Amino acid sequence: MPSALIFIADGTEEMEFTITYDTLVRAGVKVQSAFVSADDSKSVNPPVAKGSRGIGILPDTYFEPGNSGPNKFDLLVVPGGAKGAETISQNTAVQELIRKYIDASKYVGMICAGSLAAQTSKLPKQPLTSHPSVKAQLEGDYEYSESPVVVSGKLVTSRGPGTAFPFALTLVELLLGKDKREEVRGPMAFPANTLF
């Protein structure tokens, strides 16, 4: 069974986090969320993360670099939300982990402002996308695309809350194949003319 680690921080965009988490679980992926603290403070249990719209989400665990490597998970996901994406993408342990996943040929997904983690992690120039609000920060260093989802080798990027379903379904397909993607997508009852 494939496994995935999804980061969360205060300010993470709720839809990008929950739609990705939920869709992966529906596909049978073992998913764990890890709270990235803005100040590296820790208590016994991770706090409720306050999302970008003020919705509280309880993470599964704190982010521990030693327990988060590509030997433990098949996919690493960085959601957006301006404040949350900044906290996650500026974390040096996260940056190192992203490079380790790519070097180990494991998938890394980034959505919305989460795509800034490609830049802070110093990933090489390649196709990617992001939320329009951070396009100017990325287009000089990457082959910027307006596509809803961009797959570049093991890096998968997407635009925002409105592309969270095609992003999550693409991750399902990459991990488990097209048949599993369709099996998960069908019961979600998207309108008949939905293109993803």
mmCIF file with all atom_site columns, C-alpha atoms in Angstrom:
data_model
loop_
_atom_site.group_PDB
_atom_site.id
_atom_site.type_symbol
_atom_site.label_atom_id
_atom_site.label_alt_id
_atom_site.label_comp_id
_atom_site.label_asym_id
_atom_site.label_entity_id
_atom_site.label_seq_id
_atom_site.pdbx_PDB_ins_code
_atom_site.Cartn_x
_atom_site.Cartn_y
_atom_site.Cartn_z
_atom_site.occupancy
_atom_site.B_iso_or_equiv
_atom_site.pdbx_formal_charge
_atom_site.auth_seq_id
_atom_site.auth_comp_id
_atom_site.auth_asym_id
_atom_site.auth_atom_id
_atom_site.pdbx_PDB_model_num
ATOM 1   C CA . MET A 1 1   ? 0.000   0.000  0.000   1.00 0.00 ? 1   MET A CA 1
ATOM 2   C CA . PRO A 1 2   ? 1.493   3.376  -0.962  1.00 0.00 ? 2   PRO A CA 1
ATOM 3   C CA . SER A 1 3   ? 1.927   5.991  1.738   1.00 0.00 ? 3   SER A CA 1
ATOM 4   C CA . ALA A 1 4   ? 1.911   9.782  1.785   1.00 0.00 ? 4   ALA A CA 1
ATOM 5   C CA . LEU A 1 5   ? 2.997   12.525 4.161   1.00 0.00 ? 5   LEU A CA 1
ATOM 6   C CA . ILE A 1 6   ? 1.122   15.831 3.935   1.00 0.00 ? 6   ILE A CA 1
ATOM 7   C CA . PHE A 1 7   ? 2.470   18.916 5.656   1.00 0.00 ? 7   PHE A CA 1
ATOM 8   C CA . ILE A 1 8   ? 0.203   21.321 7.499   1.00 0.00 ? 8   ILE A CA 1
ATOM 9   C CA . ALA A 1 9   ? 0.902   24.587 9.305   1.00 0.00 ? 9   ALA A CA 1
ATOM 10  C CA . ASP A 1 10  ? -1.040  27.519 10.660  1.00 0.00 ? 10  ASP A CA 1
ATOM 11  C CA . GLY A 1 11  ? -2.384  29.242 7.550   1.00 0.00 ? 11  GLY A CA 1
ATOM 12  C CA . THR A 1 12  ? -2.559  26.134 5.354   1.00 0.00 ? 12  THR A CA 1
ATOM 13  C CA . GLU A 1 13  ? -5.370  26.297 2.787   1.00 0.00 ? 13  GLU A CA 1
ATOM 14  C CA . GLU A 1 14  ? -8.046  23.942 4.113   1.00 0.00 ? 14  GLU A CA 1
ATOM 15  C CA . MET A 1 15  ? -9.438  22.664 0.790   1.00 0.00 ? 15  MET A CA 1
ATOM 16  C CA . GLU A 1 16  ? -6.007  21.864 -0.637  1.00 0.00 ? 16  GLU A CA 1
ATOM 17  C CA . PHE A 1 17  ? -5.115  19.922 2.497   1.00 0.00 ? 17  PHE A CA 1
ATOM 18  C CA . THR A 1 18  ? -8.368  18.068 3.106   1.00 0.00 ? 18  THR A CA 1
ATOM 19  C CA . ILE A 1 19  ? -9.263  17.266 -0.526  1.00 0.00 ? 19  ILE A CA 1
ATOM 20  C CA . THR A 1 20  ? -5.795  15.838 -1.129  1.00 0.00 ? 20  THR A CA 1
ATOM 21  C CA . TYR A 1 21  ? -5.763  13.905 2.151   1.00 0.00 ? 21  TYR A CA 1
ATOM 22  C CA . ASP A 1 22  ? -9.292  12.545 1.672   1.00 0.00 ? 22  ASP A CA 1
ATOM 23  C CA . THR A 1 23  ? -8.840  11.585 -1.993  1.00 0.00 ? 23  THR A CA 1
ATOM 24  C CA . LEU A 1 24  ? -5.642  9.688  -1.236  1.00 0.00 ? 24  LEU A CA 1
ATOM 25  C CA . VAL A 1 25  ? -7.360  7.834  1.631   1.00 0.00 ? 25  VAL A CA 1
ATOM 26  C CA . ARG A 1 26  ? -10.238 6.874  -0.691  1.00 0.00 ? 26  ARG A CA 1
ATOM 27  C CA . ALA A 1 27  ? -7.637  5.331  -3.012  1.00 0.00 ? 27  ALA A CA 1
ATOM 28  C CA . GLY A 1 28  ? -6.225  3.211  -0.201  1.00 0.00 ? 28  GLY A CA 1
ATOM 29  C CA . VAL A 1 29  ? -3.108  5.304  0.385   1.00 0.00 ? 29  VAL A CA 1
ATOM 30  C CA . LYS A 1 30  ? -1.863  5.358  3.968   1.00 0.00 ? 30  LYS A CA 1
ATOM 31  C CA . VAL A 1 31  ? -1.779  9.091  4.752   1.00 0.00 ? 31  VAL A CA 1
ATOM 32  C CA . GLN A 1 32  ? -0.217  10.976 7.644   1.00 0.00 ? 32  GLN A CA 1
ATOM 33  C CA . SER A 1 33  ? -0.277  14.727 8.263   1.00 0.00 ? 33  SER A CA 1
ATOM 34  C CA . ALA A 1 34  ? 2.656   16.451 9.942   1.00 0.00 ? 34  ALA A CA 1
ATOM 35  C CA . PHE A 1 35  ? 2.477   19.859 11.624  1.00 0.00 ? 35  PHE A CA 1
ATOM 36  C CA . VAL A 1 36  ? 5.293   22.246 10.740  1.00 0.00 ? 36  VAL A CA 1
ATOM 37  C CA . SER A 1 37  ? 5.669   24.825 13.499  1.00 0.00 ? 37  SER A CA 1
ATOM 38  C CA . ALA A 1 38  ? 6.603   28.392 12.594  1.00 0.00 ? 38  ALA A CA 1
ATOM 39  C CA . ASP A 1 39  ? 8.897   28.644 15.620  1.00 0.00 ? 39  ASP A CA 1
ATOM 40  C CA . ASP A 1 40  ? 9.956   24.998 16.134  1.00 0.00 ? 40  ASP A CA 1
ATOM 41  C CA . SER A 1 41  ? 8.112   24.891 19.463  1.00 0.00 ? 41  SER A CA 1
ATOM 42  C CA . LYS A 1 42  ? 6.601   21.567 20.474  1.00 0.00 ? 42  LYS A CA 1
ATOM 43  C CA . SER A 1 43  ? 4.321   20.268 23.187  1.00 0.00 ? 43  SER A CA 1
ATOM 44  C CA . VAL A 1 44  ? 3.253   16.700 23.886  1.00 0.00 ? 44  VAL A CA 1
ATOM 45  C CA . ASN A 1 45  ? 0.776   16.694 20.998  1.00 0.00 ? 45  ASN A CA 1
ATOM 46  C CA . PRO A 1 46  ? 0.613   18.869 17.878  1.00 0.00 ? 46  PRO A CA 1
ATOM 47  C CA . PRO A 1 47  ? -1.788  21.799 18.202  1.00 0.00 ? 47  PRO A CA 1
ATOM 48  C CA . VAL A 1 48  ? -4.867  22.286 16.090  1.00 0.00 ? 48  VAL A CA 1
ATOM 49  C CA . ALA A 1 49  ? -3.645  24.014 12.926  1.00 0.00 ? 49  ALA A CA 1
ATOM 50  C CA . LYS A 1 50  ? -5.640  27.143 12.183  1.00 0.00 ? 50  LYS A CA 1
ATOM 51  C CA . GLY A 1 51  ? -6.233  27.115 8.433   1.00 0.00 ? 51  GLY A CA 1
ATOM 52  C CA . SER A 1 52  ? -6.246  30.088 6.089   1.00 0.00 ? 52  SER A CA 1
ATOM 53  C CA . ARG A 1 53  ? -10.015 30.483 6.571   1.00 0.00 ? 53  ARG A CA 1
ATOM 54  C CA . GLY A 1 54  ? -9.894  29.922 10.320  1.00 0.00 ? 54  GLY A CA 1
ATOM 55  C CA . ILE A 1 55  ? -10.952 26.266 10.271  1.00 0.00 ? 55  ILE A CA 1
ATOM 56  C CA . GLY A 1 56  ? -9.161  24.119 12.831  1.00 0.00 ? 56  GLY A CA 1
ATOM 57  C CA . ILE A 1 57  ? -7.553  20.878 11.641  1.00 0.00 ? 57  ILE A CA 1
ATOM 58  C CA . LEU A 1 58  ? -5.879  18.433 14.034  1.00 0.00 ? 58  LEU A CA 1
ATOM 59  C CA . PRO A 1 59  ? -2.632  17.098 12.530  1.00 0.00 ? 59  PRO A CA 1
ATOM 60  C CA . ASP A 1 60  ? -1.660  13.466 13.017  1.00 0.00 ? 60  ASP A CA 1
ATOM 61  C CA . THR A 1 61  ? 1.819   14.292 14.308  1.00 0.00 ? 61  THR A CA 1
ATOM 62  C CA . TYR A 1 62  ? 4.567   16.880 14.490  1.00 0.00 ? 62  TYR A CA 1
ATOM 63  C CA . PHE A 1 63  ? 6.975   17.062 11.583  1.00 0.00 ? 63  PHE A CA 1
ATOM 64  C CA . GLU A 1 64  ? 10.021  15.010 12.550  1.00 0.00 ? 64  GLU A CA 1
ATOM 65  C CA . PRO A 1 65  ? 12.622  14.907 9.744   1.00 0.00 ? 65  PRO A CA 1
ATOM 66  C CA . GLY A 1 66  ? 13.963  11.547 10.910  1.00 0.00 ? 66  GLY A CA 1
ATOM 67  C CA . ASN A 1 67  ? 10.511  9.945  10.586  1.00 0.00 ? 67  ASN A CA 1
ATOM 68  C CA . SER A 1 68  ? 9.547   11.607 7.306   1.00 0.00 ? 68  SER A CA 1
ATOM 69  C CA . GLY A 1 69  ? 12.052  10.392 4.737   1.00 0.00 ? 69  GLY A CA 1
ATOM 70  C CA . PRO A 1 70  ? 11.557  8.713  1.371   1.00 0.00 ? 70  PRO A CA 1
ATOM 71  C CA . ASN A 1 71  ? 12.265  5.379  3.063   1.00 0.00 ? 71  ASN A CA 1
ATOM 72  C CA . LYS A 1 72  ? 8.983   5.858  4.988   1.00 0.00 ? 72  LYS A CA 1
ATOM 73  C CA . PHE A 1 73  ? 6.647   7.437  2.397   1.00 0.00 ? 73  PHE A CA 1
ATOM 74  C CA . ASP A 1 74  ? 6.067   7.309  -1.356  1.00 0.00 ? 74  ASP A CA 1
ATOM 75  C CA . LEU A 1 75  ? 4.705   10.844 -1.649  1.00 0.00 ? 75  LEU A CA 1
ATOM 76  C CA . LEU A 1 76  ? 5.333   14.169 0.065   1.00 0.00 ? 76  LEU A CA 1
ATOM 77  C CA . VAL A 1 77  ? 2.726   16.947 -0.264  1.00 0.00 ? 77  VAL A CA 1
ATOM 78  C CA . VAL A 1 78  ? 3.084   20.693 0.364   1.00 0.00 ? 78  VAL A CA 1
ATOM 79  C CA . PRO A 1 79  ? -0.316  22.451 0.394   1.00 0.00 ? 79  PRO A CA 1
ATOM 80  C CA . GLY A 1 80  ? -0.759  26.167 -0.118  1.00 0.00 ? 80  GLY A CA 1
ATOM 81  C CA . GLY A 1 81  ? -2.290  29.003 1.796   1.00 0.00 ? 81  GLY A CA 1
ATOM 82  C CA . ALA A 1 82  ? 0.036   32.002 1.923   1.00 0.00 ? 82  ALA A CA 1
ATOM 83  C CA . LYS A 1 83  ? 1.043   31.858 5.593   1.00 0.00 ? 83  LYS A CA 1
ATOM 84  C CA . GLY A 1 84  ? 1.170   28.069 5.788   1.00 0.00 ? 84  GLY A CA 1
ATOM 85  C CA . ALA A 1 85  ? 3.133   27.768 2.549   1.00 0.00 ? 85  ALA A CA 1
ATOM 86  C CA . GLU A 1 86  ? 5.634   30.319 3.815   1.00 0.00 ? 86  GLU A CA 1
ATOM 87  C CA . THR A 1 87  ? 6.153   28.432 7.079   1.00 0.00 ? 87  THR A CA 1
ATOM 88  C CA . ILE A 1 88  ? 6.579   25.108 5.289   1.00 0.00 ? 88  ILE A CA 1
ATOM 89  C CA . SER A 1 89  ? 8.697   26.314 2.361   1.00 0.00 ? 89  SER A CA 1
ATOM 90  C CA . GLN A 1 90  ? 11.080  28.313 4.570   1.00 0.00 ? 90  GLN A CA 1
ATOM 91  C CA . ASN A 1 91  ? 11.771  25.343 6.871   1.00 0.00 ? 91  ASN A CA 1
ATOM 92  C CA . THR A 1 92  ? 15.300  24.103 6.108   1.00 0.00 ? 92  THR A CA 1
ATOM 93  C CA . ALA A 1 93  ? 14.483  20.521 7.177   1.00 0.00 ? 93  ALA A CA 1
ATOM 94  C CA . VAL A 1 94  ? 11.529  20.515 4.765   1.00 0.00 ? 94  VAL A CA 1
ATOM 95  C CA . GLN A 1 95  ? 13.756  21.833 1.975   1.00 0.00 ? 95  GLN A CA 1
ATOM 96  C CA . GLU A 1 96  ? 16.285  19.070 2.576   1.00 0.00 ? 96  GLU A CA 1
ATOM 97  C CA . LEU A 1 97  ? 13.523  16.465 2.686   1.00 0.00 ? 97  LEU A CA 1
ATOM 98  C CA . ILE A 1 98  ? 12.073  17.621 -0.641  1.00 0.00 ? 98  ILE A CA 1
ATOM 99  C CA . ARG A 1 99  ? 15.485  17.191 -2.284  1.00 0.00 ? 99  ARG A CA 1
ATOM 100 C CA . LYS A 1 100 ? 15.821  13.729 -0.718  1.00 0.00 ? 100 LYS A CA 1
ATOM 101 C CA . TYR A 1 101 ? 12.440  12.644 -2.115  1.00 0.00 ? 101 TYR A CA 1
ATOM 102 C CA . ILE A 1 102 ? 13.323  13.839 -5.610  1.00 0.00 ? 102 ILE A CA 1
ATOM 103 C CA . ASP A 1 103 ? 16.770  12.187 -5.399  1.00 0.00 ? 103 ASP A CA 1
ATOM 104 C CA . ALA A 1 104 ? 15.101  8.935  -4.305  1.00 0.00 ? 104 ALA A CA 1
ATOM 105 C CA . SER A 1 105 ? 12.640  9.097  -7.247  1.00 0.00 ? 105 SER A CA 1
ATOM 106 C CA . LYS A 1 106 ? 9.689   9.581  -4.916  1.00 0.00 ? 106 LYS A CA 1
ATOM 107 C CA . TYR A 1 107 ? 6.822   11.944 -5.739  1.00 0.00 ? 107 TYR A CA 1
ATOM 108 C CA . VAL A 1 108 ? 6.552   15.467 -4.343  1.00 0.00 ? 108 VAL A CA 1
ATOM 109 C CA . GLY A 1 109 ? 3.258   17.335 -4.744  1.00 0.00 ? 109 GLY A CA 1
ATOM 110 C CA . MET A 1 110 ? 2.948   21.107 -4.319  1.00 0.00 ? 110 MET A CA 1
ATOM 111 C CA . ILE A 1 111 ? -0.219  23.123 -4.758  1.00 0.00 ? 111 ILE A CA 1
ATOM 112 C CA . CYS A 1 112 ? -0.958  26.857 -4.769  1.00 0.00 ? 112 CYS A CA 1
ATOM 113 C CA . ALA A 1 113 ? 1.690   28.873 -2.897  1.00 0.00 ? 113 ALA A CA 1
ATOM 114 C CA . GLY A 1 114 ? 3.125   25.529 -1.791  1.00 0.00 ? 114 GLY A CA 1
ATOM 115 C CA . SER A 1 115 ? 5.002   25.569 -5.116  1.00 0.00 ? 115 SER A CA 1
ATOM 116 C CA . LEU A 1 116 ? 7.349   28.123 -3.548  1.00 0.00 ? 116 LEU A CA 1
ATOM 117 C CA . ALA A 1 117 ? 8.934   25.111 -1.839  1.00 0.00 ? 117 ALA A CA 1
ATOM 118 C CA . ALA A 1 118 ? 10.408  24.136 -5.214  1.00 0.00 ? 118 ALA A CA 1
ATOM 119 C CA . GLN A 1 119 ? 12.297  27.410 -5.231  1.00 0.00 ? 119 GLN A CA 1
ATOM 120 C CA . THR A 1 120 ? 13.372  27.418 -1.575  1.00 0.00 ? 120 THR A CA 1
ATOM 121 C CA . SER A 1 121 ? 14.496  23.797 -1.958  1.00 0.00 ? 121 SER A CA 1
ATOM 122 C CA . LYS A 1 122 ? 16.535  24.869 -5.004  1.00 0.00 ? 122 LYS A CA 1
ATOM 123 C CA . LEU A 1 123 ? 14.960  22.334 -7.342  1.00 0.00 ? 123 LEU A CA 1
ATOM 124 C CA . PRO A 1 124 ? 16.311  22.728 -10.885 1.00 0.00 ? 124 PRO A CA 1
ATOM 125 C CA . LYS A 1 125 ? 14.494  24.645 -13.627 1.00 0.00 ? 125 LYS A CA 1
ATOM 126 C CA . GLN A 1 126 ? 11.559  22.598 -14.907 1.00 0.00 ? 126 GLN A CA 1
ATOM 127 C CA . PRO A 1 127 ? 7.855   22.977 -15.729 1.00 0.00 ? 127 PRO A CA 1
ATOM 128 C CA . LEU A 1 128 ? 5.600   23.902 -12.811 1.00 0.00 ? 128 LEU A CA 1
ATOM 129 C CA . THR A 1 129 ? 2.557   25.926 -11.851 1.00 0.00 ? 129 THR A CA 1
ATOM 130 C CA . SER A 1 130 ? 1.249   27.689 -8.759  1.00 0.00 ? 130 SER A CA 1
ATOM 131 C CA . HIS A 1 131 ? -1.376  30.099 -7.534  1.00 0.00 ? 131 HIS A CA 1
ATOM 132 C CA . PRO A 1 132 ? -1.316  33.257 -9.688  1.00 0.00 ? 132 PRO A CA 1
ATOM 133 C CA . SER A 1 133 ? -0.359  35.298 -6.594  1.00 0.00 ? 133 SER A CA 1
ATOM 134 C CA . VAL A 1 134 ? 3.141   33.755 -6.526  1.00 0.00 ? 134 VAL A CA 1
ATOM 135 C CA . LYS A 1 135 ? 3.658   33.413 -10.301 1.00 0.00 ? 135 LYS A CA 1
ATOM 136 C CA . ALA A 1 136 ? 6.031   36.404 -10.416 1.00 0.00 ? 136 ALA A CA 1
ATOM 137 C CA . GLN A 1 137 ? 8.259   34.782 -7.790  1.00 0.00 ? 137 GLN A CA 1
ATOM 138 C CA . LEU A 1 138 ? 8.569   31.541 -9.750  1.00 0.00 ? 138 LEU A CA 1
ATOM 139 C CA . GLU A 1 139 ? 8.433   32.310 -13.467 1.00 0.00 ? 139 GLU A CA 1
ATOM 140 C CA . GLY A 1 140 ? 12.044  33.478 -13.674 1.00 0.00 ? 140 GLY A CA 1
ATOM 141 C CA . ASP A 1 141 ? 13.416  30.248 -12.196 1.00 0.00 ? 141 ASP A CA 1
ATOM 142 C CA . TYR A 1 142 ? 10.993  27.748 -13.761 1.00 0.00 ? 142 TYR A CA 1
ATOM 143 C CA . GLU A 1 143 ? 9.121   26.972 -16.971 1.00 0.00 ? 143 GLU A CA 1
ATOM 144 C CA . TYR A 1 144 ? 5.880   28.441 -15.694 1.00 0.00 ? 144 TYR A CA 1
ATOM 145 C CA . SER A 1 145 ? 2.583   26.962 -16.899 1.00 0.00 ? 145 SER A CA 1
ATOM 146 C CA . GLU A 1 146 ? -1.045  27.999 -16.492 1.00 0.00 ? 146 GLU A CA 1
ATOM 147 C CA . SER A 1 147 ? -2.195  24.349 -16.619 1.00 0.00 ? 147 SER A CA 1
ATOM 148 C CA . PRO A 1 148 ? -4.296  23.122 -13.674 1.00 0.00 ? 148 PRO A CA 1
ATOM 149 C CA . VAL A 1 149 ? -1.794  20.342 -12.895 1.00 0.00 ? 149 VAL A CA 1
ATOM 150 C CA . VAL A 1 150 ? 1.788   20.025 -14.125 1.00 0.00 ? 150 VAL A CA 1
ATOM 151 C CA . VAL A 1 151 ? 3.772   16.792 -13.847 1.00 0.00 ? 151 VAL A CA 1
ATOM 152 C CA . SER A 1 152 ? 7.523   17.179 -14.271 1.00 0.00 ? 152 SER A CA 1
ATOM 153 C CA . GLY A 1 153 ? 9.266   13.910 -13.505 1.00 0.00 ? 153 GLY A CA 1
ATOM 154 C CA . LYS A 1 154 ? 8.524   13.302 -9.836  1.00 0.00 ? 154 LYS A CA 1
ATOM 155 C CA . LEU A 1 155 ? 7.363   16.878 -9.141  1.00 0.00 ? 155 LEU A CA 1
ATOM 156 C CA . VAL A 1 156 ? 3.608   17.497 -9.369  1.00 0.00 ? 156 VAL A CA 1
ATOM 157 C CA . THR A 1 157 ? 2.321   21.064 -9.019  1.00 0.00 ? 157 THR A CA 1
ATOM 158 C CA . SER A 1 158 ? -1.123  22.633 -9.133  1.00 0.00 ? 158 SER A CA 1
ATOM 159 C CA . ARG A 1 159 ? -2.791  26.051 -8.938  1.00 0.00 ? 159 ARG A CA 1
ATOM 160 C CA . GLY A 1 160 ? -5.158  26.394 -5.985  1.00 0.00 ? 160 GLY A CA 1
ATOM 161 C CA . PRO A 1 161 ? -8.340  25.291 -4.203  1.00 0.00 ? 161 PRO A CA 1
ATOM 162 C CA . GLY A 1 162 ? -10.223 24.975 -7.508  1.00 0.00 ? 162 GLY A CA 1
ATOM 163 C CA . THR A 1 163 ? -7.659  22.503 -8.850  1.00 0.00 ? 163 THR A CA 1
ATOM 164 C CA . ALA A 1 164 ? -7.364  20.430 -5.674  1.00 0.00 ? 164 ALA A CA 1
ATOM 165 C CA . PHE A 1 165 ? -9.450  17.545 -7.075  1.00 0.00 ? 165 PHE A CA 1
ATOM 166 C CA . PRO A 1 166 ? -7.500  17.117 -10.331 1.00 0.00 ? 166 PRO A CA 1
ATOM 167 C CA . PHE A 1 167 ? -4.281  17.504 -8.305  1.00 0.00 ? 167 PHE A CA 1
ATOM 168 C CA . ALA A 1 168 ? -5.288  14.792 -5.845  1.00 0.00 ? 168 ALA A CA 1
ATOM 169 C CA . LEU A 1 169 ? -6.589  12.485 -8.574  1.00 0.00 ? 169 LEU A CA 1
ATOM 170 C CA . THR A 1 170 ? -3.340  12.909 -10.509 1.00 0.00 ? 170 THR A CA 1
ATOM 171 C CA . LEU A 1 171 ? -1.423  11.849 -7.400  1.00 0.00 ? 171 LEU A CA 1
ATOM 172 C CA . VAL A 1 172 ? -3.679  8.787  -7.115  1.00 0.00 ? 172 VAL A CA 1
ATOM 173 C CA . GLU A 1 173 ? -3.001  7.906  -10.749 1.00 0.00 ? 173 GLU A CA 1
ATOM 174 C CA . LEU A 1 174 ? 0.755   8.293  -10.367 1.00 0.00 ? 174 LEU A CA 1
ATOM 175 C CA . LEU A 1 175 ? 0.808   6.092  -7.270  1.00 0.00 ? 175 LEU A CA 1
ATOM 176 C CA . LEU A 1 176 ? -1.801  3.493  -8.239  1.00 0.00 ? 176 LEU A CA 1
ATOM 177 C CA . GLY A 1 177 ? -2.680  3.822  -11.932 1.00 0.00 ? 177 GLY A CA 1
ATOM 178 C CA . LYS A 1 178 ? -5.510  5.124  -14.127 1.00 0.00 ? 178 LYS A CA 1
ATOM 179 C CA . ASP A 1 179 ? -7.989  2.427  -13.085 1.00 0.00 ? 179 ASP A CA 1
ATOM 180 C CA . LYS A 1 180 ? -7.695  3.420  -9.429  1.00 0.00 ? 180 LYS A CA 1
ATOM 181 C CA . ARG A 1 181 ? -8.099  7.088  -10.358 1.00 0.00 ? 181 ARG A CA 1
ATOM 182 C CA . GLU A 1 182 ? -11.383 6.305  -12.138 1.00 0.00 ? 182 GLU A CA 1
ATOM 183 C CA . GLU A 1 183 ? -12.529 4.027  -9.311  1.00 0.00 ? 183 GLU A CA 1
ATOM 184 C CA . VAL A 1 184 ? -12.052 6.879  -6.817  1.00 0.00 ? 184 VAL A CA 1
ATOM 185 C CA . ARG A 1 185 ? -13.385 9.607  -9.115  1.00 0.00 ? 185 ARG A CA 1
ATOM 186 C CA . GLY A 1 186 ? -16.659 7.881  -10.063 1.00 0.00 ? 186 GLY A CA 1
ATOM 187 C CA . PRO A 1 187 ? -18.431 7.914  -6.667  1.00 0.00 ? 187 PRO A CA 1
ATOM 188 C CA . MET A 1 188 ? -17.448 11.566 -6.169  1.00 0.00 ? 188 MET A CA 1
ATOM 189 C CA . ALA A 1 189 ? -20.240 12.369 -8.673  1.00 0.00 ? 189 ALA A CA 1
ATOM 190 C CA . PHE A 1 190 ? -18.620 15.247 -10.528 1.00 0.00 ? 190 PHE A CA 1
ATOM 191 C CA . PRO A 1 191 ? -20.917 16.960 -13.084 1.00 0.00 ? 191 PRO A CA 1
ATOM 192 C CA . ALA A 1 192 ? -21.032 15.088 -16.410 1.00 0.00 ? 192 ALA A CA 1
ATOM 193 C CA . ASN A 1 193 ? -18.905 17.580 -18.348 1.00 0.00 ? 193 ASN A CA 1
ATOM 194 C CA . THR A 1 194 ? -16.117 17.887 -15.757 1.00 0.00 ? 194 THR A CA 1
ATOM 195 C CA . LEU A 1 195 ? -12.844 17.630 -17.662 1.00 0.00 ? 195 LEU A CA 1
ATOM 196 C CA . PHE A 1 196 ? -10.622 15.954 -15.052 1.00 0.00 ? 196 PHE A CA 1
#
